[in-house]
Structures are given as structure tokens and as C-alpha cells.
Amino acid sequence: MSLSKPIQIRMGGYGPPTTSFSQALKLIGDRLEAQFGDAVDIKYIWNILDLGYRGEDILWLAEHGFLTIAYQSISYLTDRVPELGYVDLPYLFDTNEKARTAIDGALGKYLTQKIEERVNYRVLGYFENGFRQISNQLRPVHTPSDLADMRIRVLPSDVQARSFELMGAKPLRQDLSDVIKAINDGKIDAQENPLANTVTYGVHKLHPYHTITNHFYISRGIFANRTAYYGWPEEFKEAMNEAVQEAVVFQRGLAVEEAKEARASIEKQGCEIVDLTPDEHDEFVKAVKPQLDDARQVFGDEILSFR
């Protein structure tokens, strides 16, 4: 590939360089540098929060080209791309394997199409943020009744907010960058996140109670600035696509190990972890059944067929 000047790639996220997401970005960069050498110039911004940005800012940073490639939980885009609310539904998947098959298959292609119709992205793939669990500072949670009137931070998704309303909690849509301060200020009682996120952001040092609910499975889209992407030579686009697919497999493998390590860290902190019994799990599923019953009317038959 002969170029008059190197292709500039700025990759960014919102976690330290040790996370599976950061390591996956580094893998992409390493593959491109190995193949193209001085023809590519790659810079990393591991955590935009360290620069004073909010987690949600990564969306416009990538859309407007300040970042060339970034990742973010697709729930952050539901206001602009309502179809993404479908994968915010509770208890849509019960295993990583089923969720990955859907996201890598027809469902993921459909969501990618809807994102690219509305946002200046080329969607390269989907990292795994995985199943989300509840932590709080008030009491152990075994059933939805234990969440009664509990103020819980949720992602900026009306679908997710409704899920917790049906469970009896008081959901508060809030950016990640505000969560720790809100906990310390007593403005929220609980939050929900994969265990790895809970540990990465230090929430386990503030919340003594954790419950393995597996209520949502969330993917993090890998977004390339579309203007930049379609300005690259075909050889480079193909190499980028191949590197991302390798990075997705790599990241998902790391995510499984991160969850195990995070649980060990939470236990070491002296926190209580509740593993729901089958009957307790069913109570959560029953609580959100009205939302699942409405899914066909809200999202349509086409998207439901991709599950």
C-alpha cells in the first residue's frame, strides 16, 4: 500500500488499558502496524473519562471524527435508534452462546443497518459487555420485592428503565461518569453492571450487596467514523475488518475470565453475593413479563424473528 502520508487512526474507550476492551483495541492496532508499518499511525486514548469527558461523549467523538474508532454500549444509542431497545429487553438471552449467535447473525446485521442509517458510523462488530448484575448499599436482593423503592442507576434506555419500574425499583438514567459521585452523595442506592465493570469502577468498595440476576445482556458496538472508513484504500479496509473480527473473539474470551476475577475481587472485599435460586430467578422474569408481552407491538414482527 503506497501512500503520500500515513493513515491516522485514533482509537478510544472509557476504561484503563487493562480491560478486555482496551486490550482488544491494542490487538487491532498491533495487527495493522504489523501489516502496514509506517503507512499507519495509531494513537490510543484508553479512557476518555481521564480527560474530563463523559462516557456518552465517546459517541459524538467518533461520529464527528475526533476518534477514528471507539466502542460504547449500544444502549446509549436507543434514543436515536429505537430498534436497539429490543436488545435492551430483560431476559432476552439466557447464555452467552445464544446472545453471541444472535448478535453475530441476522439480529446483529439488522441492528447494524439501523445504526448506520442514522449515525455517521461504520459498525465493525460487537464486543461483549455481557450479562448485568445488581449491586446496592441497602440490603440483599433475592426477589423483585427487595428492590421496592430502591433508586437504581440504569443506562440511558427507556426500555431498561421500564424493566426496573416493573421490578418495583426507581430507575434513574445516568451516565457512568456520574455514578460514583451519586453513590457517595446518597443520591442512588443501587446500580447494575457486569461484575467486571463494577470492579473496574470501584463500585464494589461502596456496595456490600450483589445479586447475580443476569437481567440484561449488553453488547458494545465497535464504531468507526464512516467518513474516515470510506476514505481508506480497499486493502486497508479489509485489513481493519479482519483485525476487528479477531479482536472480537479475543475480547469475548477475556470477558469470561474478567467476570470470574471480578467475582473473586468482590468476595475478597467482603461483599455478599446472592446467586438466585431457580424460583427466585422466575420471580424476576414474571415481574417483567408485561414488557416482554408488549415487545411484538413495540418492535414489530421482523426484529422478533431474528432472536
Coordinates of C-alpha atoms in Angstrom, one line a residue:
M1 CA 0.0 0.0 0.0
S2 CA 1.7 3.2 -1.2
L3 CA 0.5 6.4 0.5
S4 CA 1.8 10.0 0.5
K5 CA 1.3 10.2 4.3
P6 CA 0.3 7.6 7.0
I7 CA -3.3 6.8 7.7
Q8 CA -4.1 8.3 11.1
I9 CA -6.1 6.1 13.4
R10 CA -7.2 7.3 16.9
M11 CA -8.8 4.6 19.0
G12 CA -10.6 5.4 22.2
G13 CA -12.6 3.9 25.0
Y14 CA -13.6 4.6 28.6
G15 CA -11.6 2.2 30.8
P16 CA -8.0 1.6 31.8
P17 CA -5.6 -0.2 29.4
T18 CA -6.0 -3.4 31.4
T19 CA -9.7 -4.0 30.4
S20 CA -10.6 -6.5 27.8
F21 CA -11.9 -3.7 25.6
S22 CA -8.6 -1.8 25.7
Q23 CA -6.6 -4.9 25.1
A24 CA -8.8 -5.7 22.1
L25 CA -8.2 -2.2 20.7
K26 CA -4.4 -2.8 21.1
L27 CA -4.7 -6.1 19.2
I28 CA -6.3 -4.2 16.3
G29 CA -3.6 -1.7 16.3
D30 CA -0.8 -4.3 16.6
R31 CA -2.2 -6.2 13.6
L32 CA -2.4 -3.1 11.4
E33 CA 1.1 -2.0 12.4
A34 CA 2.5 -5.4 11.7
Q35 CA 0.9 -5.4 8.2
F36 CA 1.4 -1.8 7.1
G37 CA 4.3 -0.5 9.2
D38 CA 4.9 3.2 8.7
A39 CA 1.9 3.6 6.4
V40 CA -0.3 3.7 9.5
D41 CA -0.1 5.9 12.6
I42 CA -2.1 4.7 15.5
K43 CA -2.8 6.5 18.8
Y44 CA -4.8 5.3 21.8
I45 CA -6.9 7.2 24.3
W46 CA -7.7 4.4 26.7
N47 CA -10.1 6.3 29.0
I48 CA -11.8 9.5 27.9
L49 CA -13.0 10.0 31.5
D50 CA -9.5 10.8 32.4
L51 CA -9.7 13.8 30.1
G52 CA -12.8 15.1 31.6
Y53 CA -15.3 13.7 29.1
R54 CA -18.4 11.8 30.0
G55 CA -18.9 8.2 28.9
E56 CA -21.6 9.2 26.5
D57 CA -19.3 11.7 24.8
I58 CA -17.5 8.9 23.0
L59 CA -20.5 8.7 20.7
W60 CA -20.0 12.1 19.2
L61 CA -16.3 12.0 19.4
A62 CA -16.4 9.0 16.9
E63 CA -19.3 10.3 14.8
H64 CA -17.5 13.6 14.2
G65 CA -14.1 12.1 13.6
F66 CA -12.2 13.2 16.7
L67 CA -11.8 9.5 17.3
T68 CA -11.5 7.1 14.3
I69 CA -12.7 4.0 16.2
A70 CA -14.4 3.7 19.5
Y71 CA -16.7 1.3 21.4
Q72 CA -19.8 2.0 23.5
S73 CA -22.7 0.1 24.9
I74 CA -25.4 0.2 22.2
S75 CA -28.0 1.2 24.8
Y76 CA -26.6 4.7 24.7
L77 CA -27.9 5.0 21.1
T78 CA -31.5 3.9 21.8
D79 CA -32.9 7.4 21.7
R80 CA -31.6 7.8 18.1
V81 CA -32.0 4.2 17.0
P82 CA -35.2 2.9 18.7
E83 CA -34.7 -0.6 17.3
L84 CA -31.8 -1.0 19.6
G85 CA -34.2 -1.1 22.5
Y86 CA -35.1 -4.6 21.5
V87 CA -31.8 -6.0 22.8
D88 CA -32.3 -4.0 26.0
L89 CA -35.2 -6.2 26.8
P90 CA -34.8 -8.2 30.0
Y91 CA -34.1 -11.9 29.9
L92 CA -33.9 -11.9 26.1
F93 CA -31.0 -14.4 26.2
D94 CA -30.0 -16.9 28.9
T95 CA -26.5 -17.8 27.7
N96 CA -23.5 -16.0 26.2
E97 CA -23.6 -18.5 23.3
K98 CA -27.2 -17.7 22.3
A99 CA -26.5 -14.0 22.6
R100 CA -23.4 -14.1 20.5
T101 CA -25.1 -16.2 17.8
A102 CA -27.8 -13.6 17.5
I103 CA -25.5 -10.6 17.6
D104 CA -23.1 -12.1 15.0
G105 CA -26.1 -13.3 12.9
A106 CA -29.2 -11.8 11.4
L107 CA -30.1 -9.7 14.5
G108 CA -26.7 -8.0 14.5
K109 CA -26.9 -7.3 10.8
Y110 CA -30.3 -5.7 11.3
L111 CA -29.2 -3.5 14.2
T112 CA -26.1 -2.5 12.2
Q113 CA -28.2 -1.4 9.3
K114 CA -30.4 0.7 11.6
I115 CA -27.4 2.3 13.3
E116 CA -25.7 3.2 10.0
E117 CA -29.0 4.7 8.6
R118 CA -29.0 7.3 11.4
V119 CA -25.4 7.8 12.6
N120 CA -22.2 8.6 10.8
Y121 CA -20.7 5.2 11.8
R122 CA -19.4 2.1 10.0
V123 CA -20.2 -0.6 12.6
L124 CA -17.3 -3.0 12.5
G125 CA -18.5 -5.5 15.1
Y126 CA -19.7 -6.0 18.7
F127 CA -17.7 -6.5 21.8
E128 CA -19.3 -8.4 24.7
N129 CA -20.3 -6.3 27.7
G130 CA -22.2 -9.4 28.9
F131 CA -24.8 -10.1 31.5
R132 CA -25.6 -7.4 34.0
Q133 CA -26.0 -7.8 37.8
I134 CA -27.3 -5.7 40.6
S135 CA -25.3 -4.2 43.4
N136 CA -26.6 -1.9 46.2
Q137 CA -25.9 -0.5 49.6
L138 CA -29.2 -1.2 51.4
R139 CA -30.0 -4.9 51.6
P140 CA -29.6 -8.3 50.0
V141 CA -31.8 -8.8 46.9
H142 CA -33.4 -12.1 46.3
T143 CA -36.7 -11.1 44.6
P144 CA -38.2 -8.0 43.0
S145 CA -39.9 -7.1 46.2
D146 CA -36.4 -6.5 47.7
L147 CA -36.0 -3.7 45.1
A148 CA -39.0 -1.8 46.3
D149 CA -38.4 1.9 46.0
M150 CA -34.7 1.4 45.6
R151 CA -33.1 4.1 43.5
I152 CA -31.0 2.4 40.8
R153 CA -28.9 3.8 38.1
V154 CA -29.6 2.5 34.7
L155 CA -28.2 3.1 31.2
P156 CA -29.9 5.8 29.1
S157 CA -32.5 3.4 27.8
D158 CA -36.3 3.8 28.3
V159 CA -36.6 0.0 27.8
Q160 CA -34.2 -0.7 30.7
A161 CA -35.8 1.9 32.9
R162 CA -39.2 0.3 32.4
S163 CA -37.8 -3.1 33.3
F164 CA -36.8 -1.8 36.8
E165 CA -40.0 0.0 37.2
L166 CA -41.8 -3.3 36.7
M167 CA -39.5 -4.8 39.3
G168 CA -40.5 -2.1 41.8
A169 CA -37.4 0.0 41.8
K170 CA -36.9 3.7 40.9
P171 CA -34.7 3.8 37.8
L172 CA -32.5 6.8 37.2
R173 CA -31.0 7.2 33.7
Q174 CA -27.4 8.3 34.4
D175 CA -24.1 8.5 32.6
L176 CA -21.4 6.2 34.0
S177 CA -19.2 9.2 34.9
D178 CA -21.8 10.4 37.5
V179 CA -22.4 7.1 39.2
I180 CA -19.6 7.1 41.9
K181 CA -20.4 10.6 42.9
A182 CA -24.1 9.9 43.1
I183 CA -23.4 6.8 45.3
N184 CA -21.2 8.8 47.6
D185 CA -23.7 11.7 47.8
G186 CA -26.5 9.3 48.7
K187 CA -28.5 10.1 45.5
I188 CA -28.7 6.5 44.3
D189 CA -28.9 3.2 46.3
A190 CA -28.0 0.7 43.6
Q191 CA -26.6 0.2 40.1
E192 CA -26.5 -2.6 37.6
N193 CA -23.4 -3.7 35.6
P194 CA -21.4 -6.7 34.6
L195 CA -19.2 -7.7 37.5
A196 CA -16.1 -6.6 35.7
N197 CA -17.4 -3.1 35.3
T198 CA -18.5 -3.0 38.9
V199 CA -14.9 -3.8 39.9
T200 CA -13.2 -1.6 37.3
Y201 CA -15.0 1.5 38.5
G202 CA -14.6 0.6 42.2
V203 CA -18.3 0.2 43.0
H204 CA -17.7 -2.9 45.0
K205 CA -15.9 -0.8 47.6
L206 CA -19.2 1.1 48.1
H207 CA -21.8 -1.6 47.7
P208 CA -21.8 -4.5 50.1
Y209 CA -24.7 -6.4 48.4
H210 CA -24.5 -8.0 44.9
T211 CA -27.0 -10.2 43.2
I212 CA -26.4 -12.4 40.1
T213 CA -29.6 -11.6 38.2
N214 CA -28.3 -11.8 34.5
H215 CA -31.2 -9.4 33.7
F216 CA -29.8 -7.8 30.6
Y217 CA -27.1 -8.9 28.0
I218 CA -25.4 -5.8 26.5
S219 CA -23.1 -5.5 23.5
R220 CA -20.7 -2.7 22.9
G221 CA -20.6 -1.6 19.3
I222 CA -17.3 -1.0 17.6
F223 CA -17.9 2.2 15.7
A224 CA -15.6 3.6 13.0
N225 CA -16.1 7.1 11.8
R226 CA -17.8 6.4 8.5
T227 CA -16.2 9.3 6.6
A228 CA -12.8 8.1 7.6
Y229 CA -13.6 4.5 6.9
Y230 CA -14.7 5.0 3.3
G231 CA -11.7 7.2 2.6
W232 CA -9.3 4.3 3.2
P233 CA -7.9 2.1 0.5
E234 CA -9.7 -1.2 0.0
E235 CA -6.7 -3.1 1.2
F236 CA -6.7 -1.2 4.5
K237 CA -10.5 -1.6 5.0
E238 CA -10.2 -5.3 4.5
A239 CA -7.3 -5.5 7.0
M240 CA -9.2 -3.4 9.5
N241 CA -12.3 -5.7 9.2
E242 CA -10.2 -8.8 9.7
A243 CA -8.3 -7.3 12.7
V244 CA -11.6 -6.3 14.4
Q245 CA -13.1 -9.8 13.9
E246 CA -10.0 -11.3 15.6
A247 CA -10.3 -8.7 18.3
V248 CA -13.9 -9.6 19.0
V249 CA -13.1 -13.2 19.6
F250 CA -10.2 -12.2 21.8
Q251 CA -12.2 -9.8 23.8
R252 CA -15.0 -12.1 24.5
G253 CA -12.6 -14.7 25.8
L254 CA -11.1 -12.2 28.1
A255 CA -14.5 -11.0 29.3
V256 CA -15.4 -14.5 30.6
E257 CA -12.2 -14.6 32.6
E258 CA -12.7 -11.0 33.8
A259 CA -16.1 -11.9 35.2
K260 CA -14.6 -14.7 37.3
E261 CA -11.8 -12.5 38.5
A262 CA -14.2 -9.7 39.3
R263 CA -16.4 -12.0 41.4
A264 CA -13.3 -13.0 43.4
S265 CA -12.4 -9.4 44.0
I266 CA -16.0 -8.7 45.2
E267 CA -15.8 -11.6 47.6
K268 CA -12.3 -10.5 48.8
Q269 CA -13.8 -7.1 49.6
G270 CA -16.1 -8.9 52.0
C271 CA -19.3 -8.3 50.0
E272 CA -22.3 -10.6 50.0
I273 CA -23.1 -12.2 46.6
V274 CA -26.6 -13.7 46.1
D275 CA -26.9 -16.4 43.5
L276 CA -30.6 -16.7 42.7
T277 CA -32.4 -20.0 43.1
P278 CA -34.5 -21.0 40.0
D279 CA -37.6 -19.9 41.8
E280 CA -36.2 -16.5 42.7
H281 CA -35.0 -16.1 39.1
D282 CA -38.5 -16.9 37.9
E283 CA -39.9 -14.1 40.1
F284 CA -37.8 -11.5 38.2
V285 CA -38.9 -13.0 34.8
K286 CA -42.6 -12.8 35.9
A287 CA -42.2 -9.2 37.0
V288 CA -41.1 -8.0 33.6
K289 CA -43.5 -10.3 31.6
P290 CA -45.8 -7.3 30.6
Q291 CA -42.8 -5.7 28.9
L292 CA -42.0 -8.9 27.0
D293 CA -45.6 -9.3 26.0
D294 CA -45.6 -5.8 24.5
A295 CA -42.4 -6.4 22.6
R296 CA -44.2 -7.5 19.4
Q297 CA -46.3 -4.4 19.3
V298 CA -43.4 -2.1 20.1
F299 CA -40.6 -3.6 17.9
G300 CA -42.5 -5.4 15.2
D301 CA -42.5 -9.0 13.9
E302 CA -39.4 -8.5 11.8
I303 CA -37.0 -7.9 14.6
L304 CA -38.6 -10.6 16.8
S305 CA -37.9 -13.2 14.1
F306 CA -34.1 -12.7 14.5
R307 CA -33.9 -13.9 18.1

